[in-house]
Amino acid sequence: MSAKHDFWLGCGHHLLDRDATKRLVVTDEFLKVYLARAELVPPPEACLAERSLYDILLHNPRQAVTSSQIAAIADPDARENWEVMIAWRDHLVRHRTLESAYLDIIRRNIRLPQVFIGQLIQVILRNALNDCDDALVLRAAELFFRTQKLAVEGNSIIAWDEEASVDRRHQSPLFALLGLPAAVEADVLSDATASSYWERSDRFDVGLDLTAGQRGSAALGDVIARWISHLLAVNVAVEPVAELRDEPLSWYVGLSADATRIGDAIWNGNDVDSELRARLVGLYRLDFRDPSDVIEKVRGEPVYLLAAMTADEELRLKPQNLVTGLPIRCEEAAN
């Protein structure tokens, strides 16, 4: 990918190595970025134990850290931050790739900070989309790791980053180091404005039209297919559909909590009231290109994916549901 089409610089993808399968391998440089977080940089009044631990990890970010080293830190908040950080670091370095680290979190429901998991999703997506030159697909991918606020503008449903109006430079230490500029005026991304995405991708300040039949909706389907292919080594076709007609709902996956509730209601034959139905903002049909990838129970049947907003018009996608919810015959093959 050319330099002018680089994107999401703040996620640190350029600090990682790739293995023969193009999956991400943790480097010391990537681990050191975590040490630049404000929660971990020792303040002037920090005790000797905290400053010593910080210096040790700056020299060797993989150095084993004992519970007694953390317990020796005087400040209780600092102790808690270091406990969380070391648990996260240990999880990452325990796995061959970041992709396998993410899959382990999801499949074993490991409780780790959501902010770290969101950053992990972003950098994995950055890798999966490395050859993508479609700015609308990249903007749609932001829905996987950033909460969106939905707004009805005319006959369109526009997704805006929930925190787009806030200076986000604190989110990644690399943001300030790379000199990324402050936010500019908000635009809805379209074919006419797509060229502006590359220089502003770390600002998350453009809207996406998710209206049925528009390119934004199709772009999200493309992201879903790429995510499944990259993580699970399963090829699928994902197409937006206007509505469920008389097709049987043999299998469905809710891409958000509200979407799961809607899917459950339909599955159980219950009526979905107009208020709940109005929250449905995305409906997709997923077909497996190789039928042998699917469990026999639903082989040959489509899988439906549903995305719905909350009562306060937020969209919080749960990409982990695409790992745990699909009827894949041999889930562990991608590890």
Coordinates of C-alpha atoms in Angstrom, one line a residue:
M1 CA 0.0 0.0 0.0
S2 CA 1.3 3.4 -0.9
A3 CA 2.2 5.9 1.8
K4 CA -0.6 8.3 0.7
H5 CA -3.1 5.5 1.3
D6 CA -1.9 4.5 4.8
F7 CA -4.6 4.8 7.4
W8 CA -5.2 4.4 11.2
L9 CA -1.6 5.2 12.0
G10 CA -2.4 5.6 15.7
C11 CA -3.2 1.9 16.1
G12 CA 0.5 1.0 15.9
H13 CA 0.3 -1.5 13.0
H14 CA 3.6 -0.3 11.6
L15 CA 5.3 -1.5 14.8
L16 CA 4.2 -5.1 14.4
D17 CA 5.7 -8.0 12.4
R18 CA 3.8 -10.4 10.2
D19 CA 4.3 -14.1 10.0
A20 CA 4.1 -16.3 6.9
T21 CA 0.3 -16.3 7.0
K22 CA 0.2 -12.4 7.3
R23 CA -0.9 -12.5 10.9
L24 CA 0.4 -10.0 13.4
V25 CA 3.3 -10.8 15.6
V26 CA 4.0 -8.7 18.8
T27 CA 7.2 -6.8 18.9
D28 CA 9.0 -5.0 21.8
E29 CA 8.3 -1.7 20.0
F30 CA 4.5 -2.4 20.1
L31 CA 4.6 -3.3 23.8
K32 CA 6.5 -0.1 24.6
V33 CA 3.6 2.0 23.3
Y34 CA 1.5 0.8 26.2
L35 CA 4.2 2.2 28.5
A36 CA 3.5 5.7 27.1
R37 CA 0.0 5.7 28.4
A38 CA -0.7 8.4 30.9
E39 CA -2.0 5.7 33.4
L40 CA 1.5 4.1 33.5
V41 CA 4.0 6.9 33.2
P42 CA 5.2 7.4 36.8
P43 CA 4.4 11.0 38.1
P44 CA 7.2 12.9 39.8
E45 CA 5.9 11.8 43.2
A46 CA 5.9 8.1 42.3
C47 CA 7.6 5.7 44.7
L48 CA 10.9 3.9 43.9
A49 CA 9.2 0.6 43.3
E50 CA 7.0 2.1 40.6
R51 CA 9.8 4.0 38.9
S52 CA 12.0 0.9 39.0
L53 CA 9.4 -1.3 37.4
Y54 CA 8.8 1.3 34.7
D55 CA 12.5 1.5 33.9
I56 CA 12.9 -2.2 33.8
L57 CA 10.0 -2.6 31.2
L58 CA 11.3 0.3 29.1
H59 CA 14.5 -1.7 28.8
N60 CA 12.8 -5.0 28.3
P61 CA 9.0 -4.9 27.9
R62 CA 8.8 -8.7 28.1
Q63 CA 10.5 -8.9 31.4
A64 CA 8.6 -11.2 33.9
V65 CA 6.9 -9.2 36.6
T66 CA 6.0 -10.8 39.9
S67 CA 3.0 -10.0 42.1
S68 CA 5.4 -8.8 44.8
Q69 CA 6.9 -6.2 42.5
I70 CA 3.4 -4.7 41.9
A71 CA 2.4 -5.0 45.5
A72 CA 5.5 -2.9 46.5
I73 CA 4.0 0.1 44.6
A74 CA 2.7 2.6 47.2
D75 CA -0.1 4.2 45.2
P76 CA -3.2 1.9 45.1
D77 CA -4.4 3.3 41.7
A78 CA -1.0 2.7 40.2
R79 CA -0.9 -0.8 41.5
E80 CA -4.3 -1.5 39.9
N81 CA -3.1 0.0 36.6
W82 CA 0.0 -2.2 36.6
E83 CA -2.0 -5.3 37.4
V84 CA -4.2 -4.7 34.5
M85 CA -1.4 -3.8 32.2
I86 CA 0.8 -6.9 33.0
A87 CA -2.2 -9.2 32.6
W88 CA -2.8 -7.7 29.2
R89 CA 0.8 -7.9 28.1
D90 CA 1.1 -11.5 29.3
H91 CA -1.9 -12.4 27.3
L92 CA -0.5 -10.9 24.1
V93 CA 2.9 -12.4 24.4
R94 CA 1.5 -15.8 25.3
H95 CA 0.1 -16.2 21.8
R96 CA 1.7 -16.7 18.5
T97 CA -0.2 -13.8 16.9
L98 CA -2.5 -11.0 17.9
E99 CA -5.3 -12.7 16.0
S100 CA -5.0 -15.9 18.1
A101 CA -4.8 -13.7 21.3
Y102 CA -8.1 -12.1 20.3
L103 CA -9.8 -15.4 19.5
D104 CA -8.7 -16.8 22.8
I105 CA -10.3 -13.8 24.6
I106 CA -13.6 -14.3 22.8
R107 CA -13.8 -18.1 23.0
R108 CA -12.9 -18.3 26.7
N109 CA -14.7 -15.0 27.6
I110 CA -11.6 -13.6 29.3
R111 CA -12.3 -10.4 31.2
L112 CA -9.9 -7.7 30.0
P113 CA -10.3 -3.9 29.6
Q114 CA -12.7 -3.1 26.8
V115 CA -10.4 -0.2 25.7
F116 CA -7.6 -2.7 25.1
I117 CA -9.8 -5.1 23.2
G118 CA -11.1 -2.3 21.0
Q119 CA -7.6 -1.3 20.1
L120 CA -6.8 -5.0 19.4
I121 CA -9.8 -5.2 17.1
Q122 CA -8.6 -2.1 15.3
V123 CA -5.1 -3.3 14.6
I124 CA -6.4 -6.7 13.5
L125 CA -8.8 -5.0 11.1
R126 CA -6.0 -2.7 9.9
N127 CA -4.1 -5.9 8.9
A128 CA -7.1 -7.6 7.4
L129 CA -7.9 -4.4 5.3
N130 CA -4.3 -3.7 4.3
D131 CA -5.0 -4.1 0.6
C132 CA -8.3 -2.1 0.7
D133 CA -8.4 1.1 -1.2
D134 CA -12.1 1.7 -0.6
A135 CA -12.5 4.5 1.9
L136 CA -16.2 3.6 2.6
V137 CA -15.2 0.1 3.6
L138 CA -12.6 1.4 6.0
R139 CA -15.1 3.9 7.5
A140 CA -17.6 1.0 7.9
A141 CA -14.9 -1.0 9.7
E142 CA -14.8 1.7 12.3
L143 CA -18.2 0.4 13.5
F144 CA -16.4 -2.7 14.8
F145 CA -14.4 -0.8 17.4
R146 CA -16.0 2.6 18.0
T147 CA -19.5 3.4 19.2
Q148 CA -21.6 5.3 16.7
K149 CA -24.4 7.8 17.2
L150 CA -27.1 7.5 14.6
A151 CA -29.0 10.4 13.2
V152 CA -31.9 10.6 10.7
E153 CA -31.1 13.2 8.1
G154 CA -33.9 13.4 5.6
N155 CA -34.5 9.9 4.4
S156 CA -31.0 8.8 5.4
I157 CA -29.6 7.1 8.5
I158 CA -26.1 8.6 9.2
A159 CA -23.6 7.0 11.6
W160 CA -21.4 9.5 13.4
D161 CA -18.6 8.6 15.7
E162 CA -19.9 9.1 19.2
E163 CA -16.8 11.0 20.2
A164 CA -16.0 12.7 16.9
S165 CA -16.3 16.2 18.4
V166 CA -13.7 15.5 21.1
D167 CA -10.0 15.7 20.7
R168 CA -9.0 12.1 20.7
R169 CA -5.2 12.5 20.7
H170 CA -5.0 10.9 24.2
Q171 CA -6.4 7.7 22.9
S172 CA -3.1 6.5 21.5
P173 CA 0.4 7.8 22.5
L174 CA 1.3 7.6 18.8
F175 CA -1.3 10.2 17.8
A176 CA 0.7 13.1 19.3
L177 CA 4.1 11.6 18.3
L178 CA 3.0 11.4 14.7
G179 CA 1.8 15.0 14.7
L180 CA -1.7 14.1 13.5
P181 CA -3.8 17.3 13.1
A182 CA -6.9 18.3 15.0
A183 CA -10.4 17.5 13.7
V184 CA -11.9 19.5 10.9
E185 CA -15.5 20.0 9.8
A186 CA -17.7 16.9 9.7
D187 CA -18.7 15.4 6.3
V188 CA -20.7 12.4 5.3
L189 CA -18.3 10.1 3.4
S190 CA -19.3 9.5 -0.3
D191 CA -17.5 8.7 -3.5
A192 CA -17.0 12.4 -4.0
T193 CA -15.3 13.0 -0.6
A194 CA -13.6 9.6 -0.2
S195 CA -10.2 10.9 -1.1
S196 CA -10.2 13.0 2.1
Y197 CA -10.4 9.9 4.3
W198 CA -6.8 8.9 4.1
E199 CA -5.4 12.1 5.7
R200 CA -8.1 12.2 8.4
S201 CA -8.6 8.5 9.2
D202 CA -7.3 8.8 12.8
R203 CA -9.7 11.6 13.6
F204 CA -12.9 9.5 13.1
D205 CA -14.7 12.6 12.0
V206 CA -16.7 11.6 8.9
G207 CA -20.2 10.2 8.8
L208 CA -21.3 7.1 7.1
D209 CA -24.7 6.6 5.3
L210 CA -26.1 3.3 6.5
T211 CA -29.4 3.7 4.7
A212 CA -30.6 0.4 3.0
G213 CA -29.5 0.4 -0.6
Q214 CA -26.6 2.8 -0.1
R215 CA -22.9 2.1 -0.4
G216 CA -22.3 2.4 3.3
S217 CA -24.6 -0.6 4.1
A218 CA -22.9 -2.7 1.4
A219 CA -19.5 -1.6 2.7
L220 CA -20.3 -3.0 6.2
G221 CA -21.2 -6.3 4.6
D222 CA -17.7 -6.3 2.9
V223 CA -16.0 -5.7 6.3
I224 CA -18.0 -8.6 7.9
A225 CA -16.8 -10.9 5.1
R226 CA -13.2 -9.9 5.4
W227 CA -13.3 -10.2 9.2
I228 CA -14.6 -13.7 9.1
S229 CA -12.1 -14.7 6.3
H230 CA -9.1 -13.2 8.2
L231 CA -9.9 -14.6 11.6
L232 CA -11.6 -17.9 10.8
A233 CA -10.2 -18.8 7.4
V234 CA -13.8 -19.2 6.1
N235 CA -15.0 -17.6 2.9
V236 CA -18.5 -16.1 2.9
A237 CA -20.6 -13.8 0.8
V238 CA -22.4 -11.1 2.8
E239 CA -25.1 -9.1 1.1
P240 CA -27.5 -6.5 2.6
V241 CA -31.2 -7.3 2.3
A242 CA -34.1 -4.9 2.6
E243 CA -36.2 -7.1 4.9
L244 CA -37.0 -10.6 6.0
R245 CA -39.9 -11.9 3.9
D246 CA -41.1 -15.5 4.1
E247 CA -37.6 -17.0 4.3
P248 CA -37.2 -19.3 7.3
L249 CA -34.8 -18.0 9.9
S250 CA -32.7 -21.1 10.2
W251 CA -29.8 -19.3 11.9
Y252 CA -29.2 -15.7 12.9
V253 CA -26.5 -13.7 14.6
G254 CA -27.2 -10.4 16.4
L255 CA -24.4 -7.9 15.8
S256 CA -25.5 -5.8 18.8
A257 CA -27.4 -6.5 22.0
D258 CA -30.6 -5.0 20.7
A259 CA -30.3 -6.9 17.4
T260 CA -30.0 -10.2 19.4
R261 CA -33.2 -9.4 21.2
I262 CA -35.0 -8.8 17.9
G263 CA -33.6 -12.0 16.5
D264 CA -34.7 -13.9 19.5
A265 CA -38.2 -12.5 19.2
I266 CA -38.5 -13.5 15.5
W267 CA -37.0 -17.0 16.2
N268 CA -39.5 -17.6 19.0
G269 CA -42.4 -16.5 16.8
N270 CA -43.2 -13.4 18.9
D271 CA -44.4 -10.2 17.4
V272 CA -41.8 -7.4 17.2
D273 CA -43.4 -4.1 18.0
S274 CA -42.9 -1.1 15.8
E275 CA -40.6 0.6 18.3
L276 CA -38.2 -2.3 18.5
R277 CA -38.4 -2.9 14.7
A278 CA -37.5 0.7 14.1
R279 CA -34.2 0.1 15.8
L280 CA -33.1 -2.4 13.2
V281 CA -30.6 -0.5 11.0
G282 CA -28.9 -3.4 9.2
L283 CA -30.0 -6.8 7.9
Y284 CA -27.6 -9.1 5.9
R285 CA -27.7 -12.5 4.3
L286 CA -24.6 -14.5 4.8
D287 CA -23.8 -17.5 2.6
F288 CA -20.9 -19.9 3.0
R289 CA -19.0 -20.3 -0.3
D290 CA -17.9 -23.8 0.8
P291 CA -20.9 -25.8 2.3
S292 CA -18.5 -28.1 4.1
D293 CA -17.6 -25.2 6.4
V294 CA -21.1 -25.3 7.9
I295 CA -22.6 -27.6 10.5
E296 CA -24.9 -30.1 8.8
K297 CA -28.0 -28.8 10.6
V298 CA -28.1 -25.6 8.5
R299 CA -26.0 -26.6 5.5
G300 CA -27.4 -24.9 2.4
E301 CA -29.4 -22.4 4.4
P302 CA -28.5 -18.7 4.7
V303 CA -27.5 -17.1 7.9
Y304 CA -29.0 -13.7 8.7
L305 CA -27.1 -11.0 10.5
L306 CA -28.9 -8.2 12.3
A307 CA -27.6 -4.8 13.5
A308 CA -29.8 -2.6 15.7
M309 CA -29.3 0.6 17.6
T310 CA -30.1 1.2 21.3
A311 CA -33.0 3.3 22.6
D312 CA -30.8 6.3 22.7
E313 CA -29.8 5.9 19.0
E314 CA -26.3 4.4 19.6
L315 CA -24.9 1.6 17.5
R316 CA -22.4 -0.7 19.4
L317 CA -21.5 -3.6 17.2
K318 CA -20.2 -6.8 18.8
P319 CA -17.8 -8.3 16.3
Q320 CA -17.1 -11.1 18.7
N321 CA -20.5 -12.5 17.9
L322 CA -19.2 -13.3 14.4
V323 CA -16.7 -15.6 16.0
T324 CA -19.0 -17.3 18.5
G325 CA -22.3 -17.2 16.7
L326 CA -21.7 -18.6 13.2
P327 CA -22.6 -22.3 12.5
I328 CA -19.0 -23.2 11.5
R329 CA -18.2 -26.9 11.4
C330 CA -14.6 -26.7 12.6
E331 CA -14.1 -23.5 14.5
E332 CA -10.6 -24.3 15.7
A333 CA -9.1 -24.7 12.2
A334 CA -8.2 -21.0 12.1
N335 CA -5.9 -21.1 15.2

